[in-house]
PDB file of C-alpha atoms in Angstrom:
ATOM      1  CA  MET Z   1      -0.302  -0.025  -0.143  1.00 43.00           C
ATOM      2  CA  ILE Z   2       2.787   2.482   1.416  1.00 46.00           C
ATOM      3  CA  LEU Z   3       4.321   1.665  -2.614  1.00 44.00           C
ATOM      4  CA  ARG Z   4       0.809   2.650  -3.863  1.00 54.00           C
ATOM      5  CA  ALA Z   5       0.286   5.743  -2.151  1.00 55.00           C
ATOM      6  CA  PRO Z   6       2.505   7.915  -4.706  1.00 54.00           C
ATOM      7  CA  ILE Z   7       0.511   6.119  -7.463  1.00 48.00           C
ATOM      8  CA  PHE Z   8      -3.088   7.026  -6.045  1.00 47.00           C
ATOM      9  CA  LEU Z   9      -2.055  11.179  -5.064  1.00 45.00           C
ATOM     10  CA  ALA Z  10      -0.055  11.333  -8.910  1.00 41.00           C
ATOM     11  CA  LEU Z  11      -3.677  10.700 -10.617  1.00 39.00           C
ATOM     12  CA  LEU Z  12      -5.477  12.781  -7.857  1.00 45.00           C
ATOM     13  CA  PHE Z  13      -3.786  16.198  -8.828  1.00 47.00           C
ATOM     14  CA  VAL Z  14      -3.355  14.459 -12.885  1.00 42.00           C
ATOM     15  CA  SER Z  15      -7.688  14.270 -12.516  1.00 48.00           C
ATOM     16  CA  ALA Z  16      -7.627  17.212  -9.778  1.00 52.00           C
ATOM     17  CA  THR Z  17      -5.571  19.791 -13.229  1.00 52.00           C
ATOM     18  CA  ALA Z  18      -7.457  18.644 -15.572  1.00 50.00           C
ATOM     19  CA  LEU Z  19     -10.315  19.459 -14.156  1.00 60.00           C
ATOM     20  CA  ALA Z  20      -8.487  22.941 -14.161  1.00 68.00           C
ATOM     21  CA  GLN Z  21      -8.056  23.338 -17.749  1.00 86.00           C
ATOM     22  CA  PHE Z  22     -11.044  22.068 -18.901  1.00 96.00           C
ATOM     23  CA  PRO Z  23     -11.442  22.668 -21.369  1.00 97.00           C
ATOM     24  CA  THR Z  24      -8.557  21.624 -23.467  1.00 97.00           C
ATOM     25  CA  ARG Z  25     -10.276  19.410 -27.185  1.00 97.00           C
ATOM     26  CA  ALA Z  26     -13.409  20.535 -28.429  1.00 98.00           C
ATOM     27  CA  ILE Z  27     -17.267  20.679 -27.023  1.00 98.00           C
ATOM     28  CA  SER Z  28     -20.592  19.453 -28.539  1.00 98.00           C
ATOM     29  CA  ILE Z  29     -24.100  20.407 -28.391  1.00 98.00           C
ATOM     30  CA  ILE Z  30     -26.903  18.221 -29.419  1.00 98.00           C
ATOM     31  CA  VAL Z  31     -29.414  19.317 -31.266  1.00 96.00           C
ATOM     32  CA  PRO Z  32     -33.089  17.635 -31.223  1.00 92.00           C
ATOM     33  CA  ILE Z  33     -33.733  19.361 -34.332  1.00 88.00           C
ATOM     34  CA  PRO Z  34     -32.629  19.899 -37.531  1.00 86.00           C
ATOM     35  CA  PRO Z  35     -30.822  22.426 -38.435  1.00 87.00           C
ATOM     36  CA  GLY Z  36     -32.461  26.320 -38.307  1.00 81.00           C
ATOM     37  CA  GLY Z  37     -35.378  25.535 -35.813  1.00 79.00           C
ATOM     38  CA  ALA Z  38     -35.038  28.129 -32.538  1.00 80.00           C
ATOM     39  CA  PRO Z  39     -33.860  25.070 -29.996  1.00 86.00           C
ATOM     40  CA  ASP Z  40     -30.009  25.181 -33.567  1.00 90.00           C
ATOM     41  CA  ILE Z  41     -29.763  29.067 -33.740  1.00 89.00           C
ATOM     42  CA  ALA Z  42     -29.308  29.726 -30.257  1.00 93.00           C
ATOM     43  CA  ALA Z  43     -26.943  27.338 -29.787  1.00 96.00           C
ATOM     44  CA  ARG Z  44     -25.586  28.757 -32.183  1.00 96.00           C
ATOM     45  CA  VAL Z  45     -25.333  31.053 -30.956  1.00 95.00           C
ATOM     46  CA  LEU Z  46     -24.341  31.053 -27.842  1.00 97.00           C
ATOM     47  CA  GLY Z  47     -21.641  28.383 -29.400  1.00 97.00           C
ATOM     48  CA  GLN Z  48     -19.576  31.436 -31.114  1.00 97.00           C
ATOM     49  CA  LYS Z  49     -19.453  32.644 -27.434  1.00 97.00           C
ATOM     50  CA  LEU Z  50     -18.644  29.624 -25.068  1.00 97.00           C
ATOM     51  CA  SER Z  51     -16.169  29.188 -27.886  1.00 97.00           C
ATOM     52  CA  GLU Z  52     -14.843  32.733 -27.705  1.00 96.00           C
ATOM     53  CA  SER Z  53     -13.656  32.576 -24.356  1.00 96.00           C
ATOM     54  CA  LEU Z  54     -12.928  28.935 -23.741  1.00 97.00           C
ATOM     55  CA  GLY Z  55     -10.414  28.809 -26.550  1.00 96.00           C
ATOM     56  CA  GLN Z  56     -12.089  25.753 -27.470  1.00 97.00           C
ATOM     57  CA  PRO Z  57     -14.152  24.263 -31.046  1.00 98.00           C
ATOM     58  CA  VAL Z  58     -17.183  24.283 -29.826  1.00 98.00           C
ATOM     59  CA  VAL Z  59     -19.463  22.258 -32.204  1.00 98.00           C
ATOM     60  CA  VAL Z  60     -23.158  21.780 -33.090  1.00 97.00           C
ATOM     61  CA  GLU Z  61     -24.627  18.286 -33.921  1.00 97.00           C
ATOM     62  CA  ASN Z  62     -28.234  18.569 -34.936  1.00 95.00           C
ATOM     63  CA  ARG Z  63     -30.247  14.754 -33.809  1.00 95.00           C
ATOM     64  CA  ALA Z  64     -33.340  14.954 -34.474  1.00 89.00           C
ATOM     65  CA  GLY Z  65     -36.110  12.080 -34.144  1.00 89.00           C
ATOM     66  CA  ALA Z  66     -38.078  11.058 -31.424  1.00 88.00           C
ATOM     67  CA  ASN Z  67     -39.837  14.665 -30.301  1.00 87.00           C
ATOM     68  CA  GLY Z  68     -36.653  15.099 -28.802  1.00 91.00           C
ATOM     69  CA  ASN Z  69     -35.787  11.794 -27.169  1.00 94.00           C
ATOM     70  CA  ILE Z  70     -33.332  10.473 -29.464  1.00 95.00           C
ATOM     71  CA  ALA Z  71     -30.678  13.852 -28.990  1.00 96.00           C
ATOM     72  CA  ASN Z  72     -32.124  13.363 -24.771  1.00 95.00           C
ATOM     73  CA  GLU Z  73     -30.367  10.387 -24.923  1.00 97.00           C
ATOM     74  CA  LEU Z  74     -27.184  10.473 -27.198  1.00 97.00           C
ATOM     75  CA  VAL Z  75     -27.032  13.607 -24.262  1.00 98.00           C
ATOM     76  CA  ALA Z  76     -27.754  10.766 -20.979  1.00 98.00           C
ATOM     77  CA  LYS Z  77     -24.809   8.689 -22.579  1.00 97.00           C
ATOM     78  CA  ALA Z  78     -22.101  10.390 -22.695  1.00 98.00           C
ATOM     79  CA  GLN Z  79     -18.748  11.124 -21.109  1.00 98.00           C
ATOM     80  CA  PRO Z  80     -19.852  12.538 -17.641  1.00 98.00           C
ATOM     81  CA  ASP Z  81     -17.004  15.461 -18.453  1.00 97.00           C
ATOM     82  CA  GLY Z  82     -18.281  18.286 -20.425  1.00 97.00           C
ATOM     83  CA  TYR Z  83     -17.326  17.781 -22.891  1.00 98.00           C
ATOM     84  CA  THR Z  84     -21.131  16.324 -24.269  1.00 98.00           C
ATOM     85  CA  LEU Z  85     -24.576  19.072 -24.390  1.00 98.00           C
ATOM     86  CA  GLY Z  86     -27.785  18.979 -25.398  1.00 98.00           C
ATOM     87  CA  LEU Z  87     -29.092  22.000 -25.785  1.00 97.00           C
ATOM     88  CA  LEU Z  88     -33.135  21.194 -25.027  1.00 97.00           C
ATOM     89  CA  ALA Z  89     -35.995  21.915 -24.109  1.00 94.00           C
ATOM     90  CA  ASP Z  90     -38.956  21.805 -22.029  1.00 95.00           C
ATOM     91  CA  SER Z  91     -41.206  19.683 -23.634  1.00 93.00           C
ATOM     92  CA  GLN Z  92     -37.881  17.566 -24.109  1.00 95.00           C
ATOM     93  CA  ILE Z  93     -37.679  17.552 -20.656  1.00 97.00           C
ATOM     94  CA  ALA Z  94     -41.195  17.877 -18.548  1.00 96.00           C
ATOM     95  CA  ILE Z  95     -43.503  16.458 -21.583  1.00 95.00           C
ATOM     96  CA  ASN Z  96     -42.281  13.737 -22.940  1.00 96.00           C
ATOM     97  CA  PRO Z  97     -41.972  11.746 -20.009  1.00 97.00           C
ATOM     98  CA  HIS Z  98     -45.711  11.908 -19.337  1.00 96.00           C
ATOM     99  CA  LEU Z  99     -46.215  11.581 -23.220  1.00 94.00           C
ATOM    100  CA  TYR Z 100     -43.946   8.489 -24.005  1.00 95.00           C
ATOM    101  CA  ARG Z 101     -45.457   5.135 -22.898  1.00 93.00           C
ATOM    102  CA  LYS Z 102     -41.178   3.589 -23.188  1.00 93.00           C
ATOM    103  CA  MET Z 103     -38.737   6.611 -22.478  1.00 95.00           C
ATOM    104  CA  PRO Z 104     -35.176   5.912 -23.041  1.00 94.00           C
ATOM    105  CA  LEU Z 105     -34.171   7.417 -20.073  1.00 96.00           C
ATOM    106  CA  ASP Z 106     -35.087   9.126 -17.055  1.00 97.00           C
ATOM    107  CA  THR Z 107     -34.536  13.349 -17.941  1.00 97.00           C
ATOM    108  CA  LEU Z 108     -35.317  13.403 -14.203  1.00 97.00           C
ATOM    109  CA  ARG Z 109     -32.470  11.636 -13.544  1.00 97.00           C
ATOM    110  CA  ASP Z 110     -30.062  10.807 -16.101  1.00 98.00           C
ATOM    111  CA  LEU Z 111     -29.576  14.773 -17.264  1.00 98.00           C
ATOM    112  CA  VAL Z 112     -27.937  17.095 -15.568  1.00 98.00           C
ATOM    113  CA  PRO Z 113     -29.341  20.773 -15.822  1.00 98.00           C
ATOM    114  CA  VAL Z 114     -26.095  23.130 -16.428  1.00 98.00           C
ATOM    115  CA  HIS Z 115     -27.842  26.062 -17.301  1.00 98.00           C
ATOM    116  CA  THR Z 116     -30.975  27.895 -19.269  1.00 98.00           C
ATOM    117  CA  VAL Z 117     -30.353  28.963 -22.167  1.00 98.00           C
ATOM    118  CA  ALA Z 118     -33.575  31.461 -24.331  1.00 95.00           C
ATOM    119  CA  SER Z 119     -37.384  31.421 -23.815  1.00 92.00           C
ATOM    120  CA  ASN Z 120     -39.507  32.639 -26.183  1.00 89.00           C
ATOM    121  CA  GLN Z 121     -44.092  32.644 -25.763  1.00 91.00           C
ATOM    122  CA  PHE Z 122     -46.774  31.088 -28.095  1.00 92.00           C
ATOM    123  CA  VAL Z 123     -48.873  34.266 -30.259  1.00 95.00           C
ATOM    124  CA  LEU Z 124     -52.736  32.911 -30.042  1.00 97.00           C
ATOM    125  CA  ALA Z 125     -52.615  33.890 -33.812  1.00 97.00           C
ATOM    126  CA  VAL Z 126     -56.351  33.466 -35.627  1.00 98.00           C
ATOM    127  CA  ASN Z 127     -56.942  33.420 -39.264  1.00 98.00           C
ATOM    128  CA  ALA Z 128     -57.338  36.821 -40.754  1.00 97.00           C
ATOM    129  CA  GLN Z 129     -61.412  36.367 -41.392  1.00 97.00           C
ATOM    130  CA  LEU Z 130     -62.318  35.401 -38.799  1.00 98.00           C
ATOM    131  CA  PRO Z 131     -64.993  37.634 -37.354  1.00 97.00           C
ATOM    132  CA  VAL Z 132     -62.644  38.621 -34.326  1.00 98.00           C
ATOM    133  CA  ASN Z 133     -61.028  41.330 -32.513  1.00 96.00           C
ATOM    134  CA  ASN Z 134     -59.458  40.320 -29.878  1.00 97.00           C
ATOM    135  CA  PHE Z 135     -59.008  37.412 -27.162  1.00 98.00           C
ATOM    136  CA  LYS Z 136     -62.457  38.316 -25.795  1.00 98.00           C
ATOM    137  CA  GLU Z 137     -64.300  38.637 -28.924  1.00 98.00           C
ATOM    138  CA  PHE Z 138     -62.462  34.698 -29.541  1.00 98.00           C
ATOM    139  CA  ILE Z 139     -63.215  33.358 -26.692  1.00 98.00           C
ATOM    140  CA  GLU Z 140     -66.276  34.743 -26.928  1.00 98.00           C
ATOM    141  CA  LEU Z 141     -66.942  32.800 -30.729  1.00 98.00           C
ATOM    142  CA  ALA Z 142     -65.478  30.040 -29.235  1.00 98.00           C
ATOM    143  CA  LYS Z 143     -68.570  29.716 -26.402  1.00 97.00           C
ATOM    144  CA  LYS Z 144     -70.886  30.002 -29.360  1.00 97.00           C
ATOM    145  CA  SER Z 145     -69.691  28.517 -31.791  1.00 97.00           C
ATOM    146  CA  ASN Z 146     -71.286  24.666 -33.230  1.00 96.00           C
ATOM    147  CA  PRO Z 147     -69.385  22.217 -34.343  1.00 96.00           C
ATOM    148  CA  PRO Z 148     -66.597  24.075 -32.430  1.00 97.00           C
ATOM    149  CA  LEU Z 149     -64.152  26.201 -33.987  1.00 98.00           C
ATOM    150  CA  ALA Z 150     -60.693  23.923 -35.534  1.00 98.00           C
ATOM    151  CA  TYR Z 151     -57.119  24.649 -33.995  1.00 98.00           C
ATOM    152  CA  ALA Z 152     -53.658  23.397 -35.338  1.00 97.00           C
ATOM    153  CA  SER Z 153     -50.850  22.205 -33.374  1.00 94.00           C
ATOM    154  CA  GLY Z 154     -48.223  20.580 -34.936  1.00 88.00           C
ATOM    155  CA  GLY Z 155     -48.600  16.914 -32.781  1.00 89.00           C
ATOM    156  CA  ASN Z 156     -50.514  15.716 -30.886  1.00 90.00           C
ATOM    157  CA  GLY Z 157     -48.607  16.188 -26.873  1.00 90.00           C
ATOM    158  CA  SER Z 158     -46.963  19.471 -28.642  1.00 90.00           C
ATOM    159  CA  GLN Z 159     -46.828  22.335 -26.375  1.00 90.00           C
ATOM    160  CA  HIS Z 160     -48.800  23.715 -29.079  1.00 90.00           C
ATOM    161  CA  HIS Z 161     -51.396  21.219 -28.469  1.00 94.00           C
ATOM    162  CA  LEU Z 162     -50.762  21.272 -24.313  1.00 95.00           C
ATOM    163  CA  THR Z 163     -50.903  24.797 -24.723  1.00 95.00           C
ATOM    164  CA  MET Z 164     -54.492  25.069 -26.349  1.00 97.00           C
ATOM    165  CA  GLU Z 165     -56.474  22.420 -23.410  1.00 96.00           C
ATOM    166  CA  MET Z 166     -54.926  24.737 -20.745  1.00 95.00           C
ATOM    167  CA  LEU Z 167     -56.802  26.980 -22.069  1.00 97.00           C
ATOM    168  CA  LYS Z 168     -60.205  25.419 -23.076  1.00 97.00           C
ATOM    169  CA  GLN Z 169     -59.939  24.490 -19.216  1.00 95.00           C
ATOM    170  CA  ARG Z 170     -59.769  27.412 -18.234  1.00 96.00           C
ATOM    171  CA  ALA Z 171     -61.809  29.521 -19.951  1.00 97.00           C
ATOM    172  CA  GLY Z 172     -64.393  26.653 -20.694  1.00 97.00           C
ATOM    173  CA  ILE Z 173     -64.644  26.578 -24.203  1.00 97.00           C
ATOM    174  CA  ASN Z 174     -64.268  23.539 -26.253  1.00 97.00           C
ATOM    175  CA  LEU Z 175     -62.187  23.718 -29.372  1.00 98.00           C
ATOM    176  CA  LEU Z 176     -61.495  20.983 -31.919  1.00 97.00           C
ATOM    177  CA  HIS Z 177     -57.858  19.845 -31.958  1.00 97.00           C
ATOM    178  CA  VAL Z 178     -56.431  18.937 -35.387  1.00 97.00           C
ATOM    179  CA  PRO Z 179     -52.179  17.924 -35.099  1.00 94.00           C
ATOM    180  CA  TYR Z 180     -50.668  18.243 -38.130  1.00 91.00           C
ATOM    181  CA  LYS Z 181     -46.827  17.620 -38.346  1.00 85.00           C
ATOM    182  CA  GLY Z 182     -45.328  20.095 -36.903  1.00 82.00           C
ATOM    183  CA  GLY Z 183     -45.156  23.702 -36.647  1.00 83.00           C
ATOM    184  CA  ALA Z 184     -44.265  24.386 -40.786  1.00 85.00           C
ATOM    185  CA  PRO Z 185     -47.602  22.606 -42.161  1.00 91.00           C
ATOM    186  CA  ALA Z 186     -50.016  23.834 -39.196  1.00 93.00           C
ATOM    187  CA  SER Z 187     -49.638  27.193 -39.809  1.00 93.00           C
ATOM    188  CA  THR Z 188     -50.542  26.454 -43.643  1.00 95.00           C
ATOM    189  CA  ALA Z 189     -53.334  25.447 -42.369  1.00 97.00           C
ATOM    190  CA  ALA Z 190     -54.439  28.343 -40.145  1.00 97.00           C
ATOM    191  CA  VAL Z 191     -53.922  30.456 -42.373  1.00 97.00           C
ATOM    192  CA  SER Z 192     -55.422  28.826 -45.031  1.00 97.00           C
ATOM    193  CA  GLY Z 193     -59.026  29.183 -43.799  1.00 97.00           C
ATOM    194  CA  GLU Z 194     -58.627  24.922 -42.859  1.00 98.00           C
ATOM    195  CA  VAL Z 195     -58.749  25.754 -39.127  1.00 98.00           C
ATOM    196  CA  ALA Z 196     -59.621  28.836 -37.476  1.00 98.00           C
ATOM    197  CA  ALA Z 197     -56.736  29.773 -34.260  1.00 98.00           C
ATOM    198  CA  MET Z 198     -53.192  28.341 -33.379  1.00 97.00           C
ATOM    199  CA  TRP Z 199     -50.639  29.085 -30.883  1.00 95.00           C
ATOM    200  CA  ALA Z 200     -47.767  30.827 -32.780  1.00 91.00           C
ATOM    201  CA  GLY Z 201     -44.057  30.418 -32.349  1.00 84.00           C
ATOM    202  CA  SER Z 202     -41.764  33.017 -33.943  1.00 77.00           C
ATOM    203  CA  SER Z 203     -41.771  31.669 -37.335  1.00 75.00           C
ATOM    204  CA  ASN Z 204     -44.931  32.649 -37.322  1.00 85.00           C
ATOM    205  CA  ALA Z 205     -43.847  36.930 -37.329  1.00 85.00           C
ATOM    206  CA  PRO Z 206     -44.031  37.364 -41.143  1.00 87.00           C
ATOM    207  CA  GLN Z 207     -47.529  35.624 -41.674  1.00 91.00           C
ATOM    208  CA  ILE Z 208     -49.190  37.395 -38.295  1.00 93.00           C
ATOM    209  CA  LYS Z 209     -47.057  41.110 -39.438  1.00 91.00           C
ATOM    210  CA  ALA Z 210     -48.122  40.137 -43.531  1.00 94.00           C
ATOM    211  CA  GLY Z 211     -52.307  40.515 -42.038  1.00 96.00           C
ATOM    212  CA  ARG Z 212     -51.823  36.525 -43.290  1.00 96.00           C
ATOM    213  CA  LEU Z 213     -53.369  35.629 -39.193  1.00 97.00           C
ATOM    214  CA  LYS Z 214     -54.059  38.339 -36.464  1.00 97.00           C
ATOM    215  CA  ALA Z 215     -52.771  37.763 -32.832  1.00 97.00           C
ATOM    216  CA  LEU Z 216     -53.914  38.527 -30.353  1.00 98.00           C
ATOM    217  CA  ALA Z 217     -53.001  37.219 -26.889  1.00 98.00           C
ATOM    218  CA  VAL Z 218     -49.017  36.783 -25.651  1.00 96.00           C
ATOM    219  CA  SER Z 219     -48.765  32.905 -23.302  1.00 95.00           C
ATOM    220  CA  GLY Z 220     -45.847  33.879 -21.246  1.00 92.00           C
ATOM    221  CA  GLY Z 221     -46.317  35.844 -17.364  1.00 89.00           C
ATOM    222  CA  LYS Z 222     -44.990  38.923 -19.350  1.00 90.00           C
ATOM    223  CA  ARG Z 223     -46.770  41.296 -22.005  1.00 91.00           C
ATOM    224  CA  SER Z 224     -44.213  40.220 -25.662  1.00 88.00           C
ATOM    225  CA  ALA Z 225     -40.792  42.329 -26.553  1.00 83.00           C
ATOM    226  CA  GLN Z 226     -42.475  40.931 -29.736  1.00 83.00           C
ATOM    227  CA  TYR Z 227     -45.939  41.731 -29.130  1.00 90.00           C
ATOM    228  CA  PRO Z 228     -45.459  45.049 -26.088  1.00 92.00           C
ATOM    229  CA  GLU Z 229     -49.731  45.605 -27.356  1.00 95.00           C
ATOM    230  CA  LEU Z 230     -50.596  42.019 -26.839  1.00 96.00           C
ATOM    231  CA  PRO Z 231     -52.313  41.030 -23.435  1.00 97.00           C
ATOM    232  CA  THR Z 232     -50.772  38.096 -21.508  1.00 97.00           C
ATOM    233  CA  ILE Z 233     -53.685  35.580 -21.173  1.00 97.00           C
ATOM    234  CA  SER Z 234     -53.229  35.919 -17.327  1.00 96.00           C
ATOM    235  CA  GLU Z 235     -54.842  39.511 -18.300  1.00 97.00           C
ATOM    236  CA  PHE Z 236     -58.093  37.618 -18.773  1.00 97.00           C
ATOM    237  CA  TYR Z 237     -57.121  34.583 -16.298  1.00 97.00           C
ATOM    238  CA  PRO Z 238     -55.331  34.901 -13.649  1.00 96.00           C
ATOM    239  CA  GLY Z 239     -52.316  32.721 -13.455  1.00 93.00           C
ATOM    240  CA  PHE Z 240     -52.719  31.075 -16.575  1.00 95.00           C
ATOM    241  CA  GLU Z 241     -48.318  30.851 -18.088  1.00 91.00           C
ATOM    242  CA  ASN Z 242     -47.185  28.525 -20.408  1.00 91.00           C
ATOM    243  CA  SER Z 243     -43.680  29.680 -21.940  1.00 89.00           C
ATOM    244  CA  ILE Z 244     -41.196  27.475 -24.664  1.00 90.00           C
ATOM    245  CA  TRP Z 245     -37.767  27.418 -22.262  1.00 95.00           C
ATOM    246  CA  LEU Z 246     -34.874  25.881 -23.821  1.00 96.00           C
ATOM    247  CA  GLY Z 247     -31.421  24.997 -21.352  1.00 98.00           C
ATOM    248  CA  LEU Z 248     -28.460  23.048 -21.715  1.00 98.00           C
ATOM    249  CA  PHE Z 249     -28.217  19.226 -20.490  1.00 98.00           C
ATOM    250  CA  GLY Z 250     -25.526  16.948 -20.009  1.00 98.00           C
ATOM    251  CA  PRO Z 251     -25.064  13.327 -18.468  1.00 98.00           C
ATOM    252  CA  ALA Z 252     -25.123  12.907 -14.474  1.00 98.00           C
ATOM    253  CA  GLY Z 253     -21.958  12.851 -12.940  1.00 97.00           C
ATOM    254  CA  ILE Z 254     -20.256  15.120 -14.360  1.00 98.00           C
ATOM    255  CA  PRO Z 255     -17.571  16.646 -11.955  1.00 97.00           C
ATOM    256  CA  GLU Z 256     -18.823  19.649 -10.019  1.00 96.00           C
ATOM    257  CA  PRO Z 257     -15.472  21.578 -11.219  1.00 96.00           C
ATOM    258  CA  VAL Z 258     -16.215  21.548 -15.006  1.00 97.00           C
ATOM    259  CA  LEU Z 259     -20.164  22.584 -13.794  1.00 97.00           C
ATOM    260  CA  LEU Z 260     -18.831  25.358 -11.635  1.00 97.00           C
ATOM    261  CA  LYS Z 261     -17.057  26.896 -15.519  1.00 97.00           C
ATOM    262  CA  LEU Z 262     -19.491  25.799 -18.176  1.00 98.00           C
ATOM    263  CA  ARG Z 263     -22.255  27.549 -15.285  1.00 98.00           C
ATOM    264  CA  THR Z 264     -19.473  30.738 -15.186  1.00 97.00           C
ATOM    265  CA  GLU Z 265     -19.184  30.783 -18.962  1.00 97.00           C
ATOM    266  CA  ILE Z 266     -22.929  30.220 -20.534  1.00 98.00           C
ATOM    267  CA  ARG Z 267     -23.652  33.467 -17.494  1.00 98.00           C
ATOM    268  CA  ARG Z 268     -21.726  35.855 -19.351  1.00 97.00           C
ATOM    269  CA  ALA Z 269     -22.138  35.298 -22.251  1.00 97.00           C
ATOM    270  CA  LEU Z 270     -26.164  35.549 -22.290  1.00 97.00           C
ATOM    271  CA  GLU Z 271     -25.911  38.218 -20.883  1.00 96.00           C
ATOM    272  CA  GLN Z 272     -23.318  40.506 -23.496  1.00 95.00           C
ATOM    273  CA  PRO Z 273     -25.850  42.481 -25.420  1.00 95.00           C
ATOM    274  CA  ASP Z 274     -24.290  41.081 -29.093  1.00 94.00           C
ATOM    275  CA  VAL Z 275     -26.804  37.693 -27.438  1.00 95.00           C
ATOM    276  CA  LYS Z 276     -29.154  39.198 -26.881  1.00 91.00           C
ATOM    277  CA  GLN Z 277     -30.120  40.979 -30.686  1.00 92.00           C
ATOM    278  CA  LYS Z 278     -28.614  37.492 -32.485  1.00 91.00           C
ATOM    279  CA  MET Z 279     -31.493  36.006 -30.398  1.00 89.00           C
ATOM    280  CA  ASN Z 280     -34.106  38.093 -31.132  1.00 84.00           C
ATOM    281  CA  SER Z 281     -33.574  39.342 -34.483  1.00 78.00           C
ATOM    282  CA  ALA Z 282     -33.394  35.577 -35.503  1.00 69.00           C
ATOM    283  CA  GLY Z 283     -35.640  33.295 -33.282  1.00 66.00           C
ATOM    284  CA  GLY Z 284     -37.601  35.877 -31.329  1.00 75.00           C
ATOM    285  CA  LEU Z 285     -35.593  33.979 -28.360  1.00 87.00           C
ATOM    286  CA  GLU Z 286     -35.054  36.035 -25.599  1.00 90.00           C
ATOM    287  CA  PRO Z 287     -31.624  35.195 -22.385  1.00 94.00           C
ATOM    288  CA  TYR Z 288     -32.865  33.187 -20.286  1.00 95.00           C
ATOM    289  CA  VAL Z 289     -30.012  33.589 -17.172  1.00 97.00           C
ATOM    290  CA  THR Z 290     -31.291  31.696 -13.455  1.00 97.00           C
ATOM    291  CA  THR Z 291     -29.254  30.453 -11.046  1.00 97.00           C
ATOM    292  CA  ALA Z 292     -29.064  26.611 -10.859  1.00 96.00           C
ATOM    293  CA  GLU Z 293     -30.851  25.821  -7.200  1.00 97.00           C
ATOM    294  CA  GLU Z 294     -33.515  28.471  -9.773  1.00 97.00           C
ATOM    295  CA  PHE Z 295     -33.703  26.448 -12.996  1.00 98.00           C
ATOM    296  CA  GLN Z 296     -34.042  23.016 -11.035  1.00 97.00           C
ATOM    297  CA  ALA Z 297     -37.268  24.471  -9.655  1.00 97.00           C
ATOM    298  CA  ILE Z 298     -38.417  25.363 -13.063  1.00 96.00           C
ATOM    299  CA  ILE Z 299     -38.122  22.323 -14.454  1.00 97.00           C
ATOM    300  CA  GLN Z 300     -40.037  19.684 -11.167  1.00 97.00           C
ATOM    301  CA  ARG Z 301     -42.633  22.073 -11.383  1.00 94.00           C
ATOM    302  CA  ASP Z 302     -42.906  22.642 -15.634  1.00 95.00           C
ATOM    303  CA  TYR Z 303     -43.025  18.384 -15.120  1.00 97.00           C
ATOM    304  CA  ALA Z 304     -45.461  18.464 -12.658  1.00 96.00           C
ATOM    305  CA  LYS Z 305     -47.501  20.588 -14.713  1.00 93.00           C
ATOM    306  CA  TYR Z 306     -47.388  19.349 -17.251  1.00 95.00           C
ATOM    307  CA  ALA Z 307     -47.895  15.251 -16.229  1.00 96.00           C
ATOM    308  CA  LYS Z 308     -51.323  16.601 -14.478  1.00 94.00           C
ATOM    309  CA  VAL Z 309     -51.677  17.805 -18.033  1.00 93.00           C
ATOM    310  CA  VAL Z 310     -51.060  15.255 -19.876  1.00 94.00           C
ATOM    311  CA  LYS Z 311     -53.038  13.100 -17.779  1.00 94.00           C
ATOM    312  CA  ASP Z 312     -56.762  14.946 -17.722  1.00 92.00           C
ATOM    313  CA  VAL Z 313     -55.990  15.039 -22.350  1.00 91.00           C
ATOM    314  CA  GLY Z 314     -55.487  11.629 -22.249  1.00 92.00           C
ATOM    315  CA  ILE Z 315     -53.353  10.985 -24.159  1.00 90.00           C
ATOM    316  CA  LYS Z 316     -50.063   8.458 -24.727  1.00 88.00           C
ATOM    317  CA  LEU Z 317     -47.718   7.490 -27.869  1.00 89.00           C
ATOM    318  CA  ASP Z 318     -45.138   4.578 -28.405  1.00 85.00           C
TER     319      ASP Z 318
END
């Protein structure tokens, strides 16, 4: 044992030195969608800043499929050394576990929250020809429509779907859900009049600006910088909020010194004005800065919220 002690101490020294020097090679950020969407934009804007501050390349890898579960699993099964991270949305972390009968991982146990990255909110948008001019009129029309008004979503169990189901419960209205394979065809349906309404994302801003969709309200806890004239749903139904967040996650077990360094550099990057400008202009996103404890609380809150909504709606996917 005496002879092995120097070797053990040397290994400890090497390990501590490696942690202190992190990173010494490229970092990968896995994104659960193809290039061009909001998470991809956020990952590339943040990745560029981290590369500059950390002195190592930050590579974005797009691994779409299974509503984000492919990316979730790749991150969870990576070496817990801080070199593989995932830019994941609340839907992958807090909705999928309740939506799918079988999950390839436990998102609360197998992933560690590194830092919040960006937030956004939905816009309640209706077909331009629908005879309503504000949110109150939309609710009144929905209450008296028979058959019920139809609304589009990006798919069963999507945030668009669950947000509208939450509104139906609070407002006491009946709407017909028409799921599409993604946000783009859902938007096309709302613009054409195939459906009356949808919860629109930042990519629908051109249709709203051109008058092809009428924007009535936003889903977040405060008014949107992009649409300051629109009321929040909570102005009519106190406590209603369903914002979207994106965060960086890693495999469980990343050493605390590495997590601390990543969190420090991510926070510094998100607080830079040019990051805010790029996220705003490219994806309508707002940099989202929280503490590690606040991020954990947000995850727990949304995990419980979506568990109830999914159960109430009665959705289960294979």
